[in-house]
Amino acid sequence: MEPRFFKIPVCVGDVSLRVAQGHFATRNSHTNYFVDVTNQQSSLREAEAVAQQLAQLNLTHNLMVDTILCMDGTRVIGTCLAQRLTQSGYRSINAGKEIYLLRENVGRDGKLIFRDNARFMLEEKNVLILLASVTTGGTVRKGIECVQYYKGNVVGIAAIYSHLKEVDGMPVISLFDTNDLPGYASYSPETCPMCAQREELDAVVDKFGYAAL
């Protein structure tokens, strides 16, 4: 059945959140909400709105950023955010400097890898990890592990939506959190109460969107 989407009654600047309630499966968890960030990932206007709000957060504009690692299809948002943070005269310690943009490159073993020509963007660089959403923290940890493997320094985690306040002790900067989604819950597939009650899945979801079942 096709999920029924609605906009939550909370906006952050010009950014709104489109969600559906039901039974959804991700690679790492089962959730009772699907947060649809397709517009923010694909529309320049929507991406710019997200970047504007993230850039205004104290935790973001006070971070010295050399590289933004764009995960979950956030390359357009990352580009807009880099432009915001490096604007001359903007309230950011990054104003006037260069910021590199990298998108995730997944190897055969599921870990992130980068070619030799891209290593200089990570080695001894301050890296901001940017995601569409954070649910279990599994994707974030892959990003952190990758940056550290290439001898980079993770200085921040930013997302449109986050179920977690922090991952491994590092705060997650987000525009929306579980306070904006009443009753939001995330479970491991083995402990999912919806599965225990034999509730059928509504969709399988990943960084590209959803496939209705």
PDB file of C-alpha atoms in Angstrom:
ATOM      1  CA  MET A   1       0.000   0.000   0.000  1.00  0.00           C
ATOM      2  CA  GLU A   2       1.273   3.468  -0.864  1.00  0.00           C
ATOM      3  CA  PRO A   3       2.253   5.411   2.308  1.00  0.00           C
ATOM      4  CA  ARG A   4       0.074   8.416   3.154  1.00  0.00           C
ATOM      5  CA  PHE A   5       2.288  11.456   3.555  1.00  0.00           C
ATOM      6  CA  PHE A   6       1.588  14.632   5.490  1.00  0.00           C
ATOM      7  CA  LYS A   7       3.556  17.676   6.592  1.00  0.00           C
ATOM      8  CA  ILE A   8       4.177  18.021  10.300  1.00  0.00           C
ATOM      9  CA  PRO A   9       2.883  21.314  11.794  1.00  0.00           C
ATOM     10  CA  VAL A  10       6.411  22.494  12.676  1.00  0.00           C
ATOM     11  CA  CYS A  11       8.598  24.507  10.314  1.00  0.00           C
ATOM     12  CA  VAL A  12      12.212  25.615  10.759  1.00  0.00           C
ATOM     13  CA  GLY A  13      12.495  28.764   8.704  1.00  0.00           C
ATOM     14  CA  ASP A  14      11.316  27.733   5.243  1.00  0.00           C
ATOM     15  CA  VAL A  15      12.028  24.046   5.879  1.00  0.00           C
ATOM     16  CA  SER A  16       9.088  21.695   6.402  1.00  0.00           C
ATOM     17  CA  LEU A  17       9.122  17.955   6.992  1.00  0.00           C
ATOM     18  CA  ARG A  18       7.036  15.448   5.044  1.00  0.00           C
ATOM     19  CA  VAL A  19       6.429  12.141   6.805  1.00  0.00           C
ATOM     20  CA  ALA A  20       4.300   9.008   6.702  1.00  0.00           C
ATOM     21  CA  GLN A  21       3.275   6.740   9.564  1.00  0.00           C
ATOM     22  CA  GLY A  22       3.255   2.970   9.291  1.00  0.00           C
ATOM     23  CA  HIS A  23       5.686   0.051   9.402  1.00  0.00           C
ATOM     24  CA  PHE A  24       8.926   0.701   7.537  1.00  0.00           C
ATOM     25  CA  ALA A  25      12.149  -1.283   7.204  1.00  0.00           C
ATOM     26  CA  THR A  26      15.589   0.238   6.743  1.00  0.00           C
ATOM     27  CA  ARG A  27      18.902  -1.605   6.484  1.00  0.00           C
ATOM     28  CA  ASN A  28      19.455  -1.319  10.242  1.00  0.00           C
ATOM     29  CA  SER A  29      16.024  -0.908  11.833  1.00  0.00           C
ATOM     30  CA  HIS A  30      12.244  -0.916  11.679  1.00  0.00           C
ATOM     31  CA  THR A  31      10.460   2.393  12.337  1.00  0.00           C
ATOM     32  CA  ASN A  32       6.889   3.644  12.637  1.00  0.00           C
ATOM     33  CA  TYR A  33       7.662   6.824  10.658  1.00  0.00           C
ATOM     34  CA  PHE A  34       9.211   7.396   7.253  1.00  0.00           C
ATOM     35  CA  VAL A  35      10.807  10.831   6.905  1.00  0.00           C
ATOM     36  CA  ASP A  36      10.737  11.830   3.225  1.00  0.00           C
ATOM     37  CA  VAL A  37      13.573  14.240   2.382  1.00  0.00           C
ATOM     38  CA  THR A  38      13.419  13.793  -1.397  1.00  0.00           C
ATOM     39  CA  ASN A  39      12.650  17.476  -2.018  1.00  0.00           C
ATOM     40  CA  GLN A  40      15.490  18.667   0.216  1.00  0.00           C
ATOM     41  CA  GLN A  41      17.909  16.293  -1.539  1.00  0.00           C
ATOM     42  CA  SER A  42      16.852  17.195  -5.078  1.00  0.00           C
ATOM     43  CA  SER A  43      15.456  20.737  -5.161  1.00  0.00           C
ATOM     44  CA  LEU A  44      17.934  23.622  -5.135  1.00  0.00           C
ATOM     45  CA  ARG A  45      15.434  25.880  -3.371  1.00  0.00           C
ATOM     46  CA  GLU A  46      14.718  23.288  -0.668  1.00  0.00           C
ATOM     47  CA  ALA A  47      18.416  22.443  -0.261  1.00  0.00           C
ATOM     48  CA  GLU A  48      19.274  26.124   0.111  1.00  0.00           C
ATOM     49  CA  ALA A  49      16.591  26.490   2.798  1.00  0.00           C
ATOM     50  CA  VAL A  50      18.101  23.580   4.774  1.00  0.00           C
ATOM     51  CA  ALA A  51      21.621  24.973   4.368  1.00  0.00           C
ATOM     52  CA  GLN A  52      20.518  28.415   5.525  1.00  0.00           C
ATOM     53  CA  GLN A  53      19.026  27.019   8.724  1.00  0.00           C
ATOM     54  CA  LEU A  54      22.004  24.750   9.455  1.00  0.00           C
ATOM     55  CA  ALA A  55      24.438  27.614   8.840  1.00  0.00           C
ATOM     56  CA  GLN A  56      22.585  29.765  11.372  1.00  0.00           C
ATOM     57  CA  LEU A  57      23.006  27.244  14.176  1.00  0.00           C
ATOM     58  CA  ASN A  58      25.793  28.173  16.586  1.00  0.00           C
ATOM     59  CA  LEU A  59      27.200  24.647  16.593  1.00  0.00           C
ATOM     60  CA  THR A  60      27.669  24.854  12.807  1.00  0.00           C
ATOM     61  CA  HIS A  61      29.067  28.308  12.176  1.00  0.00           C
ATOM     62  CA  ASN A  62      31.535  27.934  15.052  1.00  0.00           C
ATOM     63  CA  LEU A  63      33.034  24.761  13.535  1.00  0.00           C
ATOM     64  CA  MET A  64      36.216  25.047  11.509  1.00  0.00           C
ATOM     65  CA  VAL A  65      35.335  22.935   8.461  1.00  0.00           C
ATOM     66  CA  ASP A  66      37.719  21.859   5.700  1.00  0.00           C
ATOM     67  CA  THR A  67      35.554  19.135   4.148  1.00  0.00           C
ATOM     68  CA  ILE A  68      31.889  18.169   4.140  1.00  0.00           C
ATOM     69  CA  LEU A  69      31.264  14.435   3.744  1.00  0.00           C
ATOM     70  CA  CYS A  70      27.828  14.292   2.091  1.00  0.00           C
ATOM     71  CA  MET A  71      25.992  11.057   2.912  1.00  0.00           C
ATOM     72  CA  ASP A  72      22.387   9.989   2.197  1.00  0.00           C
ATOM     73  CA  GLY A  73      22.318  11.903  -1.084  1.00  0.00           C
ATOM     74  CA  THR A  74      22.957  15.306   0.519  1.00  0.00           C
ATOM     75  CA  ARG A  75      25.451  16.609  -2.072  1.00  0.00           C
ATOM     76  CA  VAL A  76      23.178  19.517  -3.131  1.00  0.00           C
ATOM     77  CA  ILE A  77      22.592  20.521   0.498  1.00  0.00           C
ATOM     78  CA  GLY A  78      26.331  20.210   1.185  1.00  0.00           C
ATOM     79  CA  THR A  79      27.129  22.503  -1.736  1.00  0.00           C
ATOM     80  CA  CYS A  80      24.672  25.126  -0.483  1.00  0.00           C
ATOM     81  CA  LEU A  81      26.009  24.786   3.073  1.00  0.00           C
ATOM     82  CA  ALA A  82      29.613  25.226   1.934  1.00  0.00           C
ATOM     83  CA  GLN A  83      28.596  28.381   0.059  1.00  0.00           C
ATOM     84  CA  ARG A  84      26.862  29.720   3.156  1.00  0.00           C
ATOM     85  CA  LEU A  85      29.716  28.966   5.540  1.00  0.00           C
ATOM     86  CA  THR A  86      32.355  30.526   3.272  1.00  0.00           C
ATOM     87  CA  GLN A  87      30.415  33.688   2.410  1.00  0.00           C
ATOM     88  CA  SER A  88      32.455  36.813   3.012  1.00  0.00           C
ATOM     89  CA  GLY A  89      31.099  38.760   5.941  1.00  0.00           C
ATOM     90  CA  TYR A  90      28.989  35.823   7.140  1.00  0.00           C
ATOM     91  CA  ARG A  91      29.061  34.958  10.843  1.00  0.00           C
ATOM     92  CA  SER A  92      31.252  31.902  10.362  1.00  0.00           C
ATOM     93  CA  ILE A  93      34.900  31.194  11.089  1.00  0.00           C
ATOM     94  CA  ASN A  94      34.976  29.562   7.626  1.00  0.00           C
ATOM     95  CA  ALA A  95      34.231  32.812   5.757  1.00  0.00           C
ATOM     96  CA  GLY A  96      36.532  33.258   2.777  1.00  0.00           C
ATOM     97  CA  LYS A  97      38.157  29.793   2.993  1.00  0.00           C
ATOM     98  CA  GLU A  98      37.944  26.695   0.816  1.00  0.00           C
ATOM     99  CA  ILE A  99      35.633  23.808   1.743  1.00  0.00           C
ATOM    100  CA  TYR A 100      35.848  20.488  -0.101  1.00  0.00           C
ATOM    101  CA  LEU A 101      32.806  18.316  -0.818  1.00  0.00           C
ATOM    102  CA  LEU A 102      32.896  14.524  -0.840  1.00  0.00           C
ATOM    103  CA  ARG A 103      30.059  12.083  -1.309  1.00  0.00           C
ATOM    104  CA  GLU A 104      30.072   8.570   0.082  1.00  0.00           C
ATOM    105  CA  ASN A 105      31.668   5.820  -1.973  1.00  0.00           C
ATOM    106  CA  VAL A 106      30.722   2.377  -0.678  1.00  0.00           C
ATOM    107  CA  GLY A 107      33.062  -0.560  -1.247  1.00  0.00           C
ATOM    108  CA  ARG A 108      32.102  -4.199  -1.712  1.00  0.00           C
ATOM    109  CA  ASP A 109      32.315  -4.847   2.024  1.00  0.00           C
ATOM    110  CA  GLY A 110      29.862  -2.035   2.795  1.00  0.00           C
ATOM    111  CA  LYS A 111      32.548   0.292   4.152  1.00  0.00           C
ATOM    112  CA  LEU A 112      33.263   3.736   2.741  1.00  0.00           C
ATOM    113  CA  ILE A 113      36.340   4.068   0.565  1.00  0.00           C
ATOM    114  CA  PHE A 114      38.004   6.929  -1.299  1.00  0.00           C
ATOM    115  CA  ARG A 115      40.483   6.890  -4.159  1.00  0.00           C
ATOM    116  CA  ASP A 116      44.012   8.147  -3.697  1.00  0.00           C
ATOM    117  CA  ASN A 117      43.263  11.420  -5.518  1.00  0.00           C
ATOM    118  CA  ALA A 118      40.598  12.280  -2.911  1.00  0.00           C
ATOM    119  CA  ARG A 119      42.593  11.430   0.213  1.00  0.00           C
ATOM    120  CA  PHE A 120      43.989  14.933   0.610  1.00  0.00           C
ATOM    121  CA  MET A 121      40.431  16.148   1.298  1.00  0.00           C
ATOM    122  CA  LEU A 122      40.343  13.948   4.416  1.00  0.00           C
ATOM    123  CA  GLU A 123      43.908  13.603   5.686  1.00  0.00           C
ATOM    124  CA  GLU A 124      44.458  15.996   8.602  1.00  0.00           C
ATOM    125  CA  LYS A 125      41.258  17.838   7.624  1.00  0.00           C
ATOM    126  CA  ASN A 126      38.348  18.909   9.832  1.00  0.00           C
ATOM    127  CA  VAL A 127      35.343  17.028   8.451  1.00  0.00           C
ATOM    128  CA  LEU A 128      31.632  17.738   8.917  1.00  0.00           C
ATOM    129  CA  ILE A 129      29.461  14.674   8.250  1.00  0.00           C
ATOM    130  CA  LEU A 130      26.154  15.665   6.625  1.00  0.00           C
ATOM    131  CA  LEU A 131      23.176  13.297   6.426  1.00  0.00           C
ATOM    132  CA  ALA A 132      19.515  13.444   5.489  1.00  0.00           C
ATOM    133  CA  SER A 133      18.433  11.624   8.654  1.00  0.00           C
ATOM    134  CA  VAL A 134      19.923   9.789  11.623  1.00  0.00           C
ATOM    135  CA  THR A 135      17.960   6.845  13.014  1.00  0.00           C
ATOM    136  CA  THR A 136      20.214   4.241  14.658  1.00  0.00           C
ATOM    137  CA  GLY A 137      23.540   5.995  14.102  1.00  0.00           C
ATOM    138  CA  GLY A 138      24.881   3.131  11.967  1.00  0.00           C
ATOM    139  CA  THR A 139      25.461   5.274   8.879  1.00  0.00           C
ATOM    140  CA  VAL A 140      27.091   7.999  10.971  1.00  0.00           C
ATOM    141  CA  ARG A 141      29.488   5.498  12.507  1.00  0.00           C
ATOM    142  CA  LYS A 142      30.518   4.305   9.044  1.00  0.00           C
ATOM    143  CA  GLY A 143      31.302   7.913   8.181  1.00  0.00           C
ATOM    144  CA  ILE A 144      33.281   8.479  11.376  1.00  0.00           C
ATOM    145  CA  GLU A 145      35.213   5.229  10.885  1.00  0.00           C
ATOM    146  CA  CYS A 146      36.053   6.209   7.306  1.00  0.00           C
ATOM    147  CA  VAL A 147      37.241   9.722   8.190  1.00  0.00           C
ATOM    148  CA  GLN A 148      39.412   8.381  10.995  1.00  0.00           C
ATOM    149  CA  TYR A 149      40.846   5.669   8.711  1.00  0.00           C
ATOM    150  CA  TYR A 150      41.998   8.387   6.323  1.00  0.00           C
ATOM    151  CA  LYS A 151      43.446  10.323   9.294  1.00  0.00           C
ATOM    152  CA  GLY A 152      40.834  13.048   9.257  1.00  0.00           C
ATOM    153  CA  ASN A 153      39.154  14.721  12.241  1.00  0.00           C
ATOM    154  CA  VAL A 154      35.356  14.603  12.565  1.00  0.00           C
ATOM    155  CA  VAL A 155      34.298  17.968  13.988  1.00  0.00           C
ATOM    156  CA  GLY A 156      30.542  17.687  13.624  1.00  0.00           C
ATOM    157  CA  ILE A 157      27.474  15.731  12.504  1.00  0.00           C
ATOM    158  CA  ALA A 158      24.552  17.528  10.851  1.00  0.00           C
ATOM    159  CA  ALA A 159      21.214  16.251   9.553  1.00  0.00           C
ATOM    160  CA  ILE A 160      17.767  17.401   8.555  1.00  0.00           C
ATOM    161  CA  TYR A 161      16.202  14.977  11.040  1.00  0.00           C
ATOM    162  CA  SER A 162      17.757  12.986  13.865  1.00  0.00           C
ATOM    163  CA  HIS A 163      16.353  10.420  16.249  1.00  0.00           C
ATOM    164  CA  LEU A 164      19.566  10.693  18.308  1.00  0.00           C
ATOM    165  CA  LYS A 165      20.971  13.661  20.206  1.00  0.00           C
ATOM    166  CA  GLU A 166      24.507  12.313  19.873  1.00  0.00           C
ATOM    167  CA  VAL A 167      26.481   9.469  18.326  1.00  0.00           C
ATOM    168  CA  ASP A 168      29.432   8.087  20.269  1.00  0.00           C
ATOM    169  CA  GLY A 169      29.540  11.230  22.399  1.00  0.00           C
ATOM    170  CA  MET A 170      29.420  13.670  19.475  1.00  0.00           C
ATOM    171  CA  PRO A 171      26.331  15.951  19.286  1.00  0.00           C
ATOM    172  CA  VAL A 172      24.105  15.674  16.219  1.00  0.00           C
ATOM    173  CA  ILE A 173      23.043  19.060  14.810  1.00  0.00           C
ATOM    174  CA  SER A 174      19.561  18.689  13.316  1.00  0.00           C
ATOM    175  CA  LEU A 175      16.638  20.865  12.284  1.00  0.00           C
ATOM    176  CA  PHE A 176      14.050  18.334  13.454  1.00  0.00           C
ATOM    177  CA  ASP A 177      14.102  15.615  16.122  1.00  0.00           C
ATOM    178  CA  THR A 178      11.781  13.121  17.781  1.00  0.00           C
ATOM    179  CA  ASN A 179      10.001  15.913  19.678  1.00  0.00           C
ATOM    180  CA  ASP A 180       8.546  16.882  16.293  1.00  0.00           C
ATOM    181  CA  LEU A 181       7.261  13.338  15.580  1.00  0.00           C
ATOM    182  CA  PRO A 182       4.902  12.222  18.378  1.00  0.00           C
ATOM    183  CA  GLY A 183       5.335   8.558  19.241  1.00  0.00           C
ATOM    184  CA  TYR A 184       8.321   8.038  16.956  1.00  0.00           C
ATOM    185  CA  ALA A 185       9.980   4.677  17.598  1.00  0.00           C
ATOM    186  CA  SER A 186      12.863   2.741  16.082  1.00  0.00           C
ATOM    187  CA  TYR A 187      13.529  -0.950  16.728  1.00  0.00           C
ATOM    188  CA  SER A 188      16.014  -3.583  15.668  1.00  0.00           C
ATOM    189  CA  PRO A 189      14.376  -6.020  13.232  1.00  0.00           C
ATOM    190  CA  GLU A 190      14.647  -8.779  15.857  1.00  0.00           C
ATOM    191  CA  THR A 191      12.753  -6.815  18.540  1.00  0.00           C
ATOM    192  CA  CYS A 192      10.207  -4.959  16.394  1.00  0.00           C
ATOM    193  CA  PRO A 193       6.781  -5.145  18.146  1.00  0.00           C
ATOM    194  CA  MET A 194       4.996  -4.477  14.826  1.00  0.00           C
ATOM    195  CA  CYS A 195       6.580  -7.624  13.409  1.00  0.00           C
ATOM    196  CA  ALA A 196       5.661  -9.513  16.582  1.00  0.00           C
ATOM    197  CA  GLN A 197       2.025  -8.498  15.983  1.00  0.00           C
ATOM    198  CA  ARG A 198       2.363  -9.633  12.353  1.00  0.00           C
ATOM    199  CA  GLU A 199       1.806  -6.150  10.955  1.00  0.00           C
ATOM    200  CA  GLU A 200       2.817  -6.108   7.317  1.00  0.00           C
ATOM    201  CA  LEU A 201       5.546  -3.760   6.144  1.00  0.00           C
ATOM    202  CA  ASP A 202       4.316  -0.699   4.283  1.00  0.00           C
ATOM    203  CA  ALA A 203       7.624  -0.024   2.537  1.00  0.00           C
ATOM    204  CA  VAL A 204      11.340  -0.687   2.469  1.00  0.00           C
ATOM    205  CA  VAL A 205      13.276   2.575   2.707  1.00  0.00           C
ATOM    206  CA  ASP A 206      16.853   3.676   2.056  1.00  0.00           C
ATOM    207  CA  LYS A 207      18.757   6.849   1.136  1.00  0.00           C
ATOM    208  CA  PHE A 208      17.129   6.837  -2.312  1.00  0.00           C
ATOM    209  CA  GLY A 209      13.545   6.782  -0.995  1.00  0.00           C
ATOM    210  CA  TYR A 210      11.003   4.015  -0.497  1.00  0.00           C
ATOM    211  CA  ALA A 211       9.616   0.962  -2.282  1.00  0.00           C
ATOM    212  CA  ALA A 212       6.003   0.330  -1.290  1.00  0.00           C
ATOM    213  CA  LEU A 213       5.019  -3.277  -0.559  1.00  0.00           C
TER     214      LEU A 213
END
